Coordinates of C-alpha atoms in Angstrom, one line a residue:
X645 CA -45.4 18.7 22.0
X646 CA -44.1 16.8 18.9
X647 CA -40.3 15.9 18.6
X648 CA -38.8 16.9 15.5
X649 CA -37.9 13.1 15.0
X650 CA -41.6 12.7 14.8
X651 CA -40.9 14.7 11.5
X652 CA -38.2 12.7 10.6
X653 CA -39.9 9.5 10.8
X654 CA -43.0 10.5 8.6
X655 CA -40.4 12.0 6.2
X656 CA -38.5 8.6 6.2
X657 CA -42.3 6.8 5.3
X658 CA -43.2 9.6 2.7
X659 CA -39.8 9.4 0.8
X660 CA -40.1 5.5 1.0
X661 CA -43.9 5.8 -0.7
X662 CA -42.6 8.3 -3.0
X663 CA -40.0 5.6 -4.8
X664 CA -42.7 3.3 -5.1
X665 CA -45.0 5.7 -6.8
X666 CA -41.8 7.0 -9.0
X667 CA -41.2 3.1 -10.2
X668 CA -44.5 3.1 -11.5
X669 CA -45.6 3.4 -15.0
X670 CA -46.9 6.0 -17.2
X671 CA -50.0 3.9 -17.2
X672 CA -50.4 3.6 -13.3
X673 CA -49.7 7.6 -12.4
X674 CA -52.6 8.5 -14.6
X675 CA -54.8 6.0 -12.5
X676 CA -54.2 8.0 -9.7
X677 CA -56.0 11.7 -9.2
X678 CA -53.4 14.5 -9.1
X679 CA -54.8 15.9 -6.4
X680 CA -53.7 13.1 -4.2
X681 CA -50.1 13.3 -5.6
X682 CA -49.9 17.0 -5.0
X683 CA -50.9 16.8 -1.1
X684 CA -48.7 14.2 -0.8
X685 CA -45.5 16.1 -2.4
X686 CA -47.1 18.6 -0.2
X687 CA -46.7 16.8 2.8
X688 CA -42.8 16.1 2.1
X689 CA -42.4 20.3 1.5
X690 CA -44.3 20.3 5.3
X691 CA -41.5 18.1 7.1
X692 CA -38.4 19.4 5.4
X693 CA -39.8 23.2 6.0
X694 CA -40.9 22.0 9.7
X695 CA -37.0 21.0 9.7
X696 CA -35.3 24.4 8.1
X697 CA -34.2 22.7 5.1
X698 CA -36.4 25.6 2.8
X699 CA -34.6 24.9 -0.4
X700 CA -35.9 21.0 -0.3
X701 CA -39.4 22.3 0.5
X702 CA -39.6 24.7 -2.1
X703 CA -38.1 22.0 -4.4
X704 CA -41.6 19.6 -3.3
X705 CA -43.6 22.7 -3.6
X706 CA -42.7 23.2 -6.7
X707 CA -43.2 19.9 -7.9
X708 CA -46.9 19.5 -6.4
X709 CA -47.6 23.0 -8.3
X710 CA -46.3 21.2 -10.9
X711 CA -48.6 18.2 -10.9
X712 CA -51.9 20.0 -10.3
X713 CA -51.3 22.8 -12.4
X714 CA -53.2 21.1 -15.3
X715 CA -56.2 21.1 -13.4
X716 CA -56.4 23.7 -10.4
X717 CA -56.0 27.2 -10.3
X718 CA -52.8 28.7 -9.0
X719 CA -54.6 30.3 -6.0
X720 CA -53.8 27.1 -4.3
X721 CA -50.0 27.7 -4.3
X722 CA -49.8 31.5 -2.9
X723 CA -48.2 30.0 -0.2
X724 CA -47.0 27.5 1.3
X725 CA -47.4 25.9 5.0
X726 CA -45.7 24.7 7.9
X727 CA -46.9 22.4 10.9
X728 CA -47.4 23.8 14.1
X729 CA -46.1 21.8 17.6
X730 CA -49.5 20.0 17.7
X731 CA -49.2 18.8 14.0
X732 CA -51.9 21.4 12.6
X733 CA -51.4 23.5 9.5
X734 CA -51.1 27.1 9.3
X735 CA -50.2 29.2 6.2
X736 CA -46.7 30.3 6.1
X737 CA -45.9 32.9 2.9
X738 CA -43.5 32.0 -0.1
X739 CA -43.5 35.6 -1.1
X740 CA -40.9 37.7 -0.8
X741 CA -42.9 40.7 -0.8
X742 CA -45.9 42.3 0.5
X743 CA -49.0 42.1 -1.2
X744 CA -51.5 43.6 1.8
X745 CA -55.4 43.6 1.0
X746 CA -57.2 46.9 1.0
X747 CA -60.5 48.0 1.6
X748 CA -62.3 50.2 -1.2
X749 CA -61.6 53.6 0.5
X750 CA -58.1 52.7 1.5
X751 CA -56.4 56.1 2.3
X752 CA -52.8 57.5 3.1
X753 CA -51.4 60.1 5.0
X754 CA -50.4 62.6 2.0
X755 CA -47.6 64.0 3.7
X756 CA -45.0 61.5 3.4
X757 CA -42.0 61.4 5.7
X758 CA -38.1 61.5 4.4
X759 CA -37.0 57.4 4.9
X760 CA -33.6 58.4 3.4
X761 CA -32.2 61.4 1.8
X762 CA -28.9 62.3 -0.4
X763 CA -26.6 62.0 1.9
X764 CA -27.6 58.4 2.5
X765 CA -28.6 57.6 -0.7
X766 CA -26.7 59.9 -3.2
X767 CA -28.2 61.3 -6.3
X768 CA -31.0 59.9 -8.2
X769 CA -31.6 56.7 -6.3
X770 CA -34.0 54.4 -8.8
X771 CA -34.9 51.3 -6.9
X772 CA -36.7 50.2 -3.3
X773 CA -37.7 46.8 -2.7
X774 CA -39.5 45.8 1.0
X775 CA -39.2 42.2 2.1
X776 CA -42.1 40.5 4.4
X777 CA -39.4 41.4 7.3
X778 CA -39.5 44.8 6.7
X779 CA -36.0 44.7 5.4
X780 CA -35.7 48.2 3.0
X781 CA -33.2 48.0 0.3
X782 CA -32.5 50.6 -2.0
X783 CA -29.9 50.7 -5.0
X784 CA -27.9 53.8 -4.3
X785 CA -27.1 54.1 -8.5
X786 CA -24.7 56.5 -8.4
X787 CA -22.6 55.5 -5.3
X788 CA -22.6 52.3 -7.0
X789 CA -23.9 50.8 -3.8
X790 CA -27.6 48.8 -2.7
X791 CA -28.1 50.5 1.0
X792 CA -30.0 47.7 3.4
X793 CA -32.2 48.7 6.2
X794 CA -33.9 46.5 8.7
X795 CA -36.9 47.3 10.4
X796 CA -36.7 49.9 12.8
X797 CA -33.2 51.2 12.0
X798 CA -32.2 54.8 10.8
X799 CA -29.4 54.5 9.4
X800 CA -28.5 51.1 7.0
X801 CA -27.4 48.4 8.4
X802 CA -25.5 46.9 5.4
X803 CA -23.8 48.3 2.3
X804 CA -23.3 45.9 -0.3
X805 CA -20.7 47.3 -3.0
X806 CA -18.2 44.5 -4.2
X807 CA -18.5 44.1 -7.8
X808 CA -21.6 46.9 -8.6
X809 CA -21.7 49.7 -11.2
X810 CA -24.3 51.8 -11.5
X811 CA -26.9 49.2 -9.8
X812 CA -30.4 50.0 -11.3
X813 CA -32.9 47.1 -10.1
X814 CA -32.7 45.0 -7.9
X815 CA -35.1 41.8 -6.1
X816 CA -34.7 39.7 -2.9
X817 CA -36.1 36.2 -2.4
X818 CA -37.8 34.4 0.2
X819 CA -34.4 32.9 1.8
X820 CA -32.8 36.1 1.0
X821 CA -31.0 36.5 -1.9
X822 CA -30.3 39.8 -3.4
X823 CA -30.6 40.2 -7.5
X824 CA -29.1 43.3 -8.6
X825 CA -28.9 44.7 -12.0
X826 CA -25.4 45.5 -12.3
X827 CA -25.9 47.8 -15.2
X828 CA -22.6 48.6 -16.7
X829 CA -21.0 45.6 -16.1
X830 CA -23.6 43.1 -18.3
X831 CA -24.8 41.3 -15.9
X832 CA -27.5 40.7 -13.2
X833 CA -25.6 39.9 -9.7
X834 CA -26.7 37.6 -7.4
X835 CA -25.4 37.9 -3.5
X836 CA -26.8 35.2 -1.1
X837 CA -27.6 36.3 2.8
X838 CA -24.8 37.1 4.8
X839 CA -21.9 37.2 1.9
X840 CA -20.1 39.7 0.6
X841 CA -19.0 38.1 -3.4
X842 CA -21.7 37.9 -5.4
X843 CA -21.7 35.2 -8.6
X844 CA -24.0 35.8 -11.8
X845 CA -27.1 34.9 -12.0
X846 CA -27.7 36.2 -16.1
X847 CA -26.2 38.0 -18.4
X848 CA -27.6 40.7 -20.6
X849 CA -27.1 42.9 -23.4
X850 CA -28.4 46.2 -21.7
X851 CA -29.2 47.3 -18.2
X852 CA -31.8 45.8 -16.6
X853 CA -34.5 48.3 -15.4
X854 CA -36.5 46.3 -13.1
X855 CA -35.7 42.5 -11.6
X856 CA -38.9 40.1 -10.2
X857 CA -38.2 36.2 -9.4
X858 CA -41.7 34.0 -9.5
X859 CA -42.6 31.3 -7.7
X860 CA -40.9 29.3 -9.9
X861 CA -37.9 30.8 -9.4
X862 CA -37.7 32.3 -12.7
X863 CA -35.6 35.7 -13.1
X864 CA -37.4 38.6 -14.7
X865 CA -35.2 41.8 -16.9
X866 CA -36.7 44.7 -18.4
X867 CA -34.2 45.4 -21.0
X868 CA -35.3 49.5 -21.7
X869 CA -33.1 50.2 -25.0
X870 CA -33.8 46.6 -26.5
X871 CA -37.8 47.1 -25.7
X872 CA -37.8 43.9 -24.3
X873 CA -38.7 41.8 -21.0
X874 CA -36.2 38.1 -20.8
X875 CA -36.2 35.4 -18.2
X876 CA -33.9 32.4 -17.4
X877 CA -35.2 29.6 -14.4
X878 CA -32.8 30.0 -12.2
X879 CA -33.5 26.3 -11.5
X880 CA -31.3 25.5 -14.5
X881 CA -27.4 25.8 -14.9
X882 CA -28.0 26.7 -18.8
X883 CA -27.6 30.9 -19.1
X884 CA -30.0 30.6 -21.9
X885 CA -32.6 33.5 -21.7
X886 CA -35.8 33.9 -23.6
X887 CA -38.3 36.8 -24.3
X888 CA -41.2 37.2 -22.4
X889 CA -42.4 40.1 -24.0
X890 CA -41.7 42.3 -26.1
X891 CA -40.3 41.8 -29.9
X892 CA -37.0 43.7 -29.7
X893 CA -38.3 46.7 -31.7
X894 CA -39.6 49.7 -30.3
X895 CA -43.5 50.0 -31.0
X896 CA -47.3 50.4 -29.6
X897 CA -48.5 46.7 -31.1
X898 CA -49.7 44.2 -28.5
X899 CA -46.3 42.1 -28.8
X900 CA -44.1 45.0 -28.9
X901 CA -43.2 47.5 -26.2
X902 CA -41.1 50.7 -26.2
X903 CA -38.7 51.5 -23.3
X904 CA -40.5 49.1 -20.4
X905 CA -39.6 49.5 -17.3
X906 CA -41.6 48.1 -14.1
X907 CA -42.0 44.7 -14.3
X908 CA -44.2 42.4 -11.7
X909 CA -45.3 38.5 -11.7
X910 CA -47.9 37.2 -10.1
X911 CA -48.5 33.7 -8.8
X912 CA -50.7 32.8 -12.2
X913 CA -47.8 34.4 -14.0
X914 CA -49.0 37.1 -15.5
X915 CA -46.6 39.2 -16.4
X916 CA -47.3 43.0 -15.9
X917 CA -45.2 45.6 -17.5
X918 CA -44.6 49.0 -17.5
X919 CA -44.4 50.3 -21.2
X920 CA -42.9 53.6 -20.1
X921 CA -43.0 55.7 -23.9
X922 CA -46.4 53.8 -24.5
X923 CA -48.2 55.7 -21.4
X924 CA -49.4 52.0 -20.8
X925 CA -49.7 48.9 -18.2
X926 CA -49.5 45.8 -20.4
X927 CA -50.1 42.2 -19.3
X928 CA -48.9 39.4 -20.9
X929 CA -50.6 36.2 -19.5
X930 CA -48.2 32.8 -19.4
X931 CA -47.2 31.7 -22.4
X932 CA -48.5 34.6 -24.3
X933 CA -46.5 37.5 -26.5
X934 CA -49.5 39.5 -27.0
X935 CA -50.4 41.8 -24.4
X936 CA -52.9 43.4 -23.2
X937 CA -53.4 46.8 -21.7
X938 CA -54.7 46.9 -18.8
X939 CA -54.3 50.4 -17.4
X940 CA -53.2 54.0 -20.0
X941 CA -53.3 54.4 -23.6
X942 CA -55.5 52.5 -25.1
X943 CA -57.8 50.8 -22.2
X944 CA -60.7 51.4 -21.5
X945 CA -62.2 53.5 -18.7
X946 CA -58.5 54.2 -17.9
X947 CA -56.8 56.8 -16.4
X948 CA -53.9 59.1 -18.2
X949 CA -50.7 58.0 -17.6
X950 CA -47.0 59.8 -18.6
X951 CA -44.0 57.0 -19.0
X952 CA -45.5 54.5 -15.9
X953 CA -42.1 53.4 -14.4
X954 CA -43.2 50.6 -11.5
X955 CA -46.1 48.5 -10.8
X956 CA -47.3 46.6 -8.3
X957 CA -50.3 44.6 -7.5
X958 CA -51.6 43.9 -3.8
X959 CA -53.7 41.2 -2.3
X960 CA -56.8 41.8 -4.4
X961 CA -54.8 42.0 -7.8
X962 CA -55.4 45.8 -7.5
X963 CA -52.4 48.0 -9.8
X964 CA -50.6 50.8 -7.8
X965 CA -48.7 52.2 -10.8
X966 CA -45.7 54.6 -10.6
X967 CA -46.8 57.6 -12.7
X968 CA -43.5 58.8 -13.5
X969 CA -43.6 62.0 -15.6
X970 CA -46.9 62.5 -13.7
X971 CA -45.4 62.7 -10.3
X972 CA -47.7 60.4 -8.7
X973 CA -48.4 56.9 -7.4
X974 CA -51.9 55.4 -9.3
X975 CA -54.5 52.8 -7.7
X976 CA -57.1 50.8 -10.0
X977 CA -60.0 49.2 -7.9
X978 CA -63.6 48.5 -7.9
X979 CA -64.0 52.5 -8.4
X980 CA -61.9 52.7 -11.3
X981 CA -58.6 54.6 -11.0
X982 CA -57.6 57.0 -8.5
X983 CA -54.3 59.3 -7.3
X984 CA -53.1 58.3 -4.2
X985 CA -49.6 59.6 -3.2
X986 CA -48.4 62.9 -5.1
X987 CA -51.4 64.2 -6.1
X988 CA -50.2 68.1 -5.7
X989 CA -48.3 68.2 -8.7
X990 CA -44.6 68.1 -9.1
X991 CA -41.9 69.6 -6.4
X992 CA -40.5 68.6 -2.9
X993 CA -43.2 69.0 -0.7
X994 CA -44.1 66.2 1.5
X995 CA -47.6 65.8 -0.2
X996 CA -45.1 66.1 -3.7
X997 CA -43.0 63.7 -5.8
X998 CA -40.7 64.7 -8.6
X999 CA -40.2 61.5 -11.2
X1000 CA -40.5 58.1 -8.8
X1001 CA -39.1 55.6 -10.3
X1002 CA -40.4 52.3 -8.0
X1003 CA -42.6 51.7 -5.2
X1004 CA -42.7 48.7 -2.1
X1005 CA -45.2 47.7 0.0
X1006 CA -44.3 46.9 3.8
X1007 CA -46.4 44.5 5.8
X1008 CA -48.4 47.7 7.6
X1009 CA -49.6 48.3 4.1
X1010 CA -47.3 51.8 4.0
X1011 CA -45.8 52.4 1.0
X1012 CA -42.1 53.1 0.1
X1013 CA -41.5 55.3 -3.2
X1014 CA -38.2 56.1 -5.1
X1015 CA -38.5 59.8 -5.9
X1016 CA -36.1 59.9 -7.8
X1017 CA -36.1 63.7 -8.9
X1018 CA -35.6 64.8 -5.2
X1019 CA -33.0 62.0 -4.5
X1020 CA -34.7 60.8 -1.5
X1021 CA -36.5 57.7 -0.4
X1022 CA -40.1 58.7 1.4
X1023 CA -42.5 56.9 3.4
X1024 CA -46.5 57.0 3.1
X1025 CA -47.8 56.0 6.0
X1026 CA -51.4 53.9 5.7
X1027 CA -54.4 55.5 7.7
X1028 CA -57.2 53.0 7.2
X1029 CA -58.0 49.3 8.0
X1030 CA -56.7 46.8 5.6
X1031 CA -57.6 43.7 5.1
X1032 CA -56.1 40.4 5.2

């Protein structure tokens, strides 16, 4: 077995080697292939995460993502990796969420099971979010509360309340933060693990319908009434926020939007959203205002969709779409587009769903839906082998 000094003292050599190559010049890093720089930054993230200091190995993460980004595909950085007692690697996630891999014929139970109901959630509930620990959180909008669940439990284990009115949105990182779109007090809240005062994280003109961080810890707002997405890197103390999408007017162009709502990032930054009046998933890729649509009115060999509130991508890049005036949860795959939760038409049913507003994955690959209309949080169990 390997001491944790062990750690230390290649962490002493590393940081050593790194000053050397930091007093070089411009001239003598581009002698030296990126790739090389990147494992070693790498291999600094690997000793302080093999220690617990996380934010430091993000920070070295980030910074080899940052050198090979130029000239590798961001596949490499899905996740990130920790050493093992005999010193070999094994993959460790950097996500906060699920993102399970499904075969073609994936199926659920279509009777869902009640997760939460009014009582527990009050009326019109409009956000669930599922970490990799199973950890349920819901924004409770109208008891101005975001209930917490952890796995296994019935009833919530925490209530956070301090400071919230009317939460909508909401997103929690990999060392557990919780972002929570404060709607009618301006603001996007951020409360780190195991505190009860929150401080802000951004602040906004309108209420924030969805929340996603990145990988590079940049914070995501779909601002409905202003037809627009924004970010601000959390990395910087400046509360500057710029658009990512979306031109401030309401309209069906590919750089305008009207009323999004779902928003989701994925690890090449692609920015998905849902453009609820527009009956359309857009994606913007990085760096780009026009979008394009991916899934609804006006793609091809699409499927019909009625104000899409929530999207989310698994493993394979697949879109499970939240089919809001539809009453139903949508899957695109290799066999095109397909109903897979709610496909019995609006009411309370367990096989039914009456206007979800947002949908979670947990690690079994079950899925977690906001339906809204009937105030209540359900459960769809998986029924076939996933991948990983």
């Amino acid at each position: 077995m390997i001491e944790k000094g062990v750690y230390d003292d290649a962490l002493a050599i590393l940081t050593q080697d790194l000053n050397i190559y930091e007093s070089l010049s411009t001239v003598e890093h581009d002698r030296i292939y990126y790739h090389d720089i990147a494992a070693f930054l790498s291999n600094i993230a690997r000793c302080y995460l093999y220690k617990g200091e996380h934010d430091l190995a993000i920070t070295f993460f980030n910074r080899a993502y940052d050198t090979r980004e130029s000239n590798y595909s961001s596949d490499h950085f899905e996740s990130a990796y920790d050493l093992d007692q005999l010193g070999s690697i094994f993959t460790v996630k950097v996500l906060s969420y699920n993102q399970p891999k499904f075969s073609s014929n994936a199926s659920w139970n279509p009777n869902a099971i009640k997760f939460a109901d009014i009582n527990t959630v009050g009326s019109f509930p409009w956000n669930v979010f599922v970490n990799i620990n199973n950890t349920v959180y819901v924004t409770a909008t109208n008891l101005h509360e975001v209930k917490v669940w952890s796995e296994g439990r019935i009833i919530p284990t925490t209530i956070i309340s301090n400071g919230l009115s009317s939460p909508l949105s909401l997103f929690v990182t990999i060392n557990g933060d919780i972002y929570v779109g404060n709607s009618k007090n301006g603001r996007v809240d951020m409360w780190t693990q195991n505190t009860t005062d929150s401080i802000p994280a951004m602040y906004v003109r309108s209420p924030c319908f969805s929340l996603f961080v990145d990988i590079k810890n940049t914070l995501y707002c779909s601002l409905q009434t202003l037809h627009q997405v924004i970010k601000r890197s959390l990395n910087s103390i400046s509360n500057v926020t710029t658009i990512a999408a979306g031109n401030g007017s309401a309209g069906s162009a590919s750089n305008m939007l009207s009323s999004p709502r779902g928003i989701f990032v994925d690890t090449k930054f692609n920015l998905y959203v849902a453009d609820c009046v527009n009956n359309r998933i857009q994606c913007f890729q990085v760096r780009e205002l026009n979008g394009k649509t991916v899934a609804g009115n006006g793609a091809p060999s699409t499927i019909t969709l009625s104000c899409p509130s929530g999207i989310v991508l698994d493993g394979d890049g697949n879109l499970f779409i939240v089919d809001k005036d539809n009453h139903r949860i949508i899957e695109s795959g290799e066999n095109g587009f397909r109903c897979v939760v709610g496909c019995h038409g609006k009411g309370s049913a367990p096989n039914q769903l009456s206007n979800p507003t947002s949908l979670s994955f947990d690690s079994y690959g079950n899925i977690f839906v906001t339906d809204r209309g009937n105030s209540r949080i359900q459960k769809i169990f998986f029924i076939n082998i996933f991948l990983w």
